[in-house]
Amino acid sequence: ALRDYLANGGFLWVDDFWGEAEWASFERFMREVLPGNRWRVVDTTHPIFSTVFEIEEMPQIPASTFAGRYYDDYTAEPQGAHRQPSGSLETPTMRGYFDDDGQLMVIGTHNTDIADGWEREAYGQWYFERFSTRSYRLGVNVITYVLTH
């Protein structure tokens, strides 16, 4: 059903995969949905990062429990909080599946939890300013891109 949905112009965004074990599990599932297709990194040169807002780097949004003010610039979640082997948790990426015409059908956001920025905006002014604003900017870009492409 998911394959048919995507083949008919549907779009899927899956978020909140930290580390290699969590990503590998999702990747195995998607190989069944879209056999023969491979994930590609969607870097900041892709129009999805400039559709409305200019986003110069993929935001890393930690879950609210790991976003304490004491983290300063370090936003990766801790190794022990995720399935092992986790590998590096430090670099957030957007990965995508494209159809034969180059149209983006699926994105997965890895080593980040974009939706926590939406869910936890009331966690405190500091969380909203630091993380939610970045999450909303990316969300607006993705929605606008999907609706116009």
Short mmCIF file of C-alpha atoms in Angstrom, two decimals:
data_model
loop_
_atom_site.label_atom_id
_atom_site.label_comp_id
_atom_site.label_asym_id
_atom_site.label_seq_id
_atom_site.Cartn_x
_atom_site.Cartn_y
_atom_site.Cartn_z
CA ALA A 1 0.00 0.00 0.00
CA LEU A 2 2.85 2.41 0.80
CA ARG A 3 4.52 1.68 -2.53
CA ASP A 4 1.25 2.46 -4.36
CA TYR A 5 0.76 5.64 -2.34
CA LEU A 6 4.25 6.87 -3.25
CA ALA A 7 3.88 5.82 -6.91
CA ASN A 8 0.71 7.91 -7.10
CA GLY A 9 2.45 11.08 -5.98
CA GLY A 10 2.37 10.60 -2.21
CA PHE A 11 5.15 11.80 0.05
CA LEU A 12 6.54 10.42 3.31
CA TRP A 13 8.76 12.06 5.93
CA VAL A 14 10.09 9.80 8.67
CA ASP A 15 11.98 11.42 11.53
CA ASP A 16 13.93 10.63 14.69
CA PHE A 17 16.51 8.00 13.81
CA TRP A 18 19.67 8.20 15.86
CA GLY A 19 22.69 6.07 15.07
CA GLU A 20 23.32 3.31 12.61
CA ALA A 21 21.23 0.52 14.17
CA GLU A 22 18.01 2.56 14.12
CA TRP A 23 18.66 3.73 10.57
CA ALA A 24 19.48 0.19 9.37
CA SER A 25 16.16 -1.08 10.68
CA PHE A 26 14.25 1.58 8.75
CA GLU A 27 16.37 1.03 5.67
CA ARG A 28 15.54 -2.71 5.67
CA PHE A 29 11.84 -1.88 5.75
CA MET A 30 12.13 0.63 2.92
CA ARG A 31 13.98 -1.89 0.72
CA GLU A 32 10.77 -3.94 0.82
CA VAL A 33 8.66 -0.91 -0.07
CA LEU A 34 10.92 0.42 -2.83
CA PRO A 35 13.15 -2.45 -3.96
CA GLY A 36 16.02 -1.44 -6.17
CA ASN A 37 15.96 2.15 -4.94
CA ARG A 38 18.72 3.55 -2.72
CA TRP A 39 18.85 6.36 -0.21
CA ARG A 40 20.74 9.46 -1.26
CA VAL A 41 21.85 12.26 1.02
CA VAL A 42 19.77 15.38 0.44
CA ASP A 43 22.28 18.12 1.12
CA THR A 44 21.69 21.81 1.61
CA THR A 45 22.11 22.54 -2.11
CA HIS A 46 18.77 20.82 -2.75
CA PRO A 47 15.86 23.27 -3.21
CA ILE A 48 14.07 21.80 -0.17
CA PHE A 49 16.53 23.80 1.95
CA SER A 50 15.70 27.11 0.28
CA THR A 51 12.05 26.88 -0.74
CA VAL A 52 10.93 29.49 1.82
CA PHE A 53 13.76 29.84 4.32
CA GLU A 54 17.47 29.64 3.51
CA ILE A 55 18.75 26.79 5.67
CA GLU A 56 22.51 26.52 5.55
CA GLU A 57 22.91 23.35 7.61
CA MET A 58 20.75 20.42 8.58
CA PRO A 59 19.50 21.19 12.10
CA GLN A 60 20.16 18.75 14.91
CA ILE A 61 17.23 18.77 17.30
CA PRO A 62 17.67 16.62 20.41
CA ALA A 63 14.77 15.21 22.39
CA SER A 64 13.78 17.59 25.14
CA THR A 65 15.25 15.33 27.82
CA PHE A 66 18.70 15.76 26.25
CA ALA A 67 18.44 19.44 25.37
CA GLY A 68 19.52 20.89 28.68
CA ARG A 69 21.11 24.30 28.70
CA TYR A 70 24.36 22.73 29.88
CA TYR A 71 24.96 21.23 26.43
CA ASP A 72 26.09 24.54 24.91
CA ASP A 73 26.76 23.80 21.24
CA TYR A 74 26.72 20.02 21.56
CA THR A 75 23.30 18.77 20.44
CA ALA A 76 23.85 15.06 19.72
CA GLU A 77 21.95 12.64 21.92
CA PRO A 78 24.03 10.29 24.13
CA GLN A 79 25.16 6.89 22.83
CA GLY A 80 23.35 4.87 25.53
CA ALA A 81 19.95 6.33 24.67
CA HIS A 82 19.68 4.47 21.35
CA ARG A 83 19.97 1.01 19.86
CA GLN A 84 23.46 -0.33 19.48
CA PRO A 85 25.65 -0.20 17.57
CA SER A 86 24.93 3.48 17.36
CA GLY A 87 28.03 4.70 15.59
CA SER A 88 28.31 8.45 15.38
CA LEU A 89 25.32 10.49 16.53
CA GLU A 90 26.91 13.82 15.81
CA THR A 91 26.07 14.55 12.17
CA PRO A 92 22.43 15.13 11.26
CA THR A 93 21.42 14.30 7.70
CA MET A 94 18.40 14.24 5.48
CA ARG A 95 18.28 11.25 3.18
CA GLY A 96 15.85 10.75 0.35
CA TYR A 97 14.33 8.34 -2.10
CA PHE A 98 13.79 9.79 -5.56
CA ASP A 99 11.62 8.37 -8.32
CA ASP A 100 12.86 7.68 -11.85
CA ASP A 101 12.16 11.31 -12.81
CA GLY A 102 14.21 12.68 -9.93
CA GLN A 103 11.18 13.61 -7.84
CA LEU A 104 11.67 13.35 -4.08
CA MET A 105 9.23 10.78 -2.64
CA VAL A 106 10.54 9.99 0.84
CA ILE A 107 12.80 11.77 3.27
CA GLY A 108 14.28 10.41 6.46
CA THR A 109 15.90 12.73 8.96
CA HIS A 110 18.77 11.00 10.75
CA ASN A 111 20.58 11.94 13.96
CA THR A 112 17.95 14.55 14.68
CA ASP A 113 14.38 14.75 15.97
CA ILE A 114 12.81 17.57 13.98
CA ALA A 115 9.33 16.84 15.34
CA ASP A 116 10.50 17.37 18.92
CA GLY A 117 11.02 21.00 17.99
CA TRP A 118 7.30 21.19 17.18
CA GLU A 119 6.10 19.04 20.07
CA ARG A 120 8.21 20.68 22.76
CA GLU A 121 8.05 24.37 21.94
CA ALA A 122 6.53 25.06 25.36
CA TYR A 123 9.45 23.34 27.08
CA GLY A 124 10.84 26.78 27.71
CA GLN A 125 11.75 29.97 25.91
CA TRP A 126 15.35 28.79 25.57
CA TYR A 127 14.22 25.54 23.87
CA PHE A 128 11.86 27.37 21.56
CA GLU A 129 14.47 29.91 20.48
CA ARG A 130 17.26 27.38 20.08
CA PHE A 131 15.47 24.37 18.58
CA SER A 132 11.82 24.96 17.69
CA THR A 133 12.58 27.86 15.37
CA ARG A 134 14.95 25.63 13.37
CA SER A 135 12.41 22.80 13.30
CA TYR A 136 9.62 25.05 12.05
CA ARG A 137 11.81 26.55 9.34
CA LEU A 138 12.66 23.11 7.98
CA GLY A 139 9.07 21.92 8.32
CA VAL A 140 7.73 24.92 6.37
CA ASN A 141 10.31 24.30 3.66
CA VAL A 142 9.47 20.61 3.36
CA ILE A 143 5.71 21.19 3.24
CA THR A 144 6.03 24.02 0.73
CA TYR A 145 8.42 22.01 -1.44
CA VAL A 146 6.15 18.96 -1.45
CA LEU A 147 3.06 21.02 -2.32
CA THR A 148 4.79 22.82 -5.18
CA HIS A 149 6.71 19.97 -6.79
#
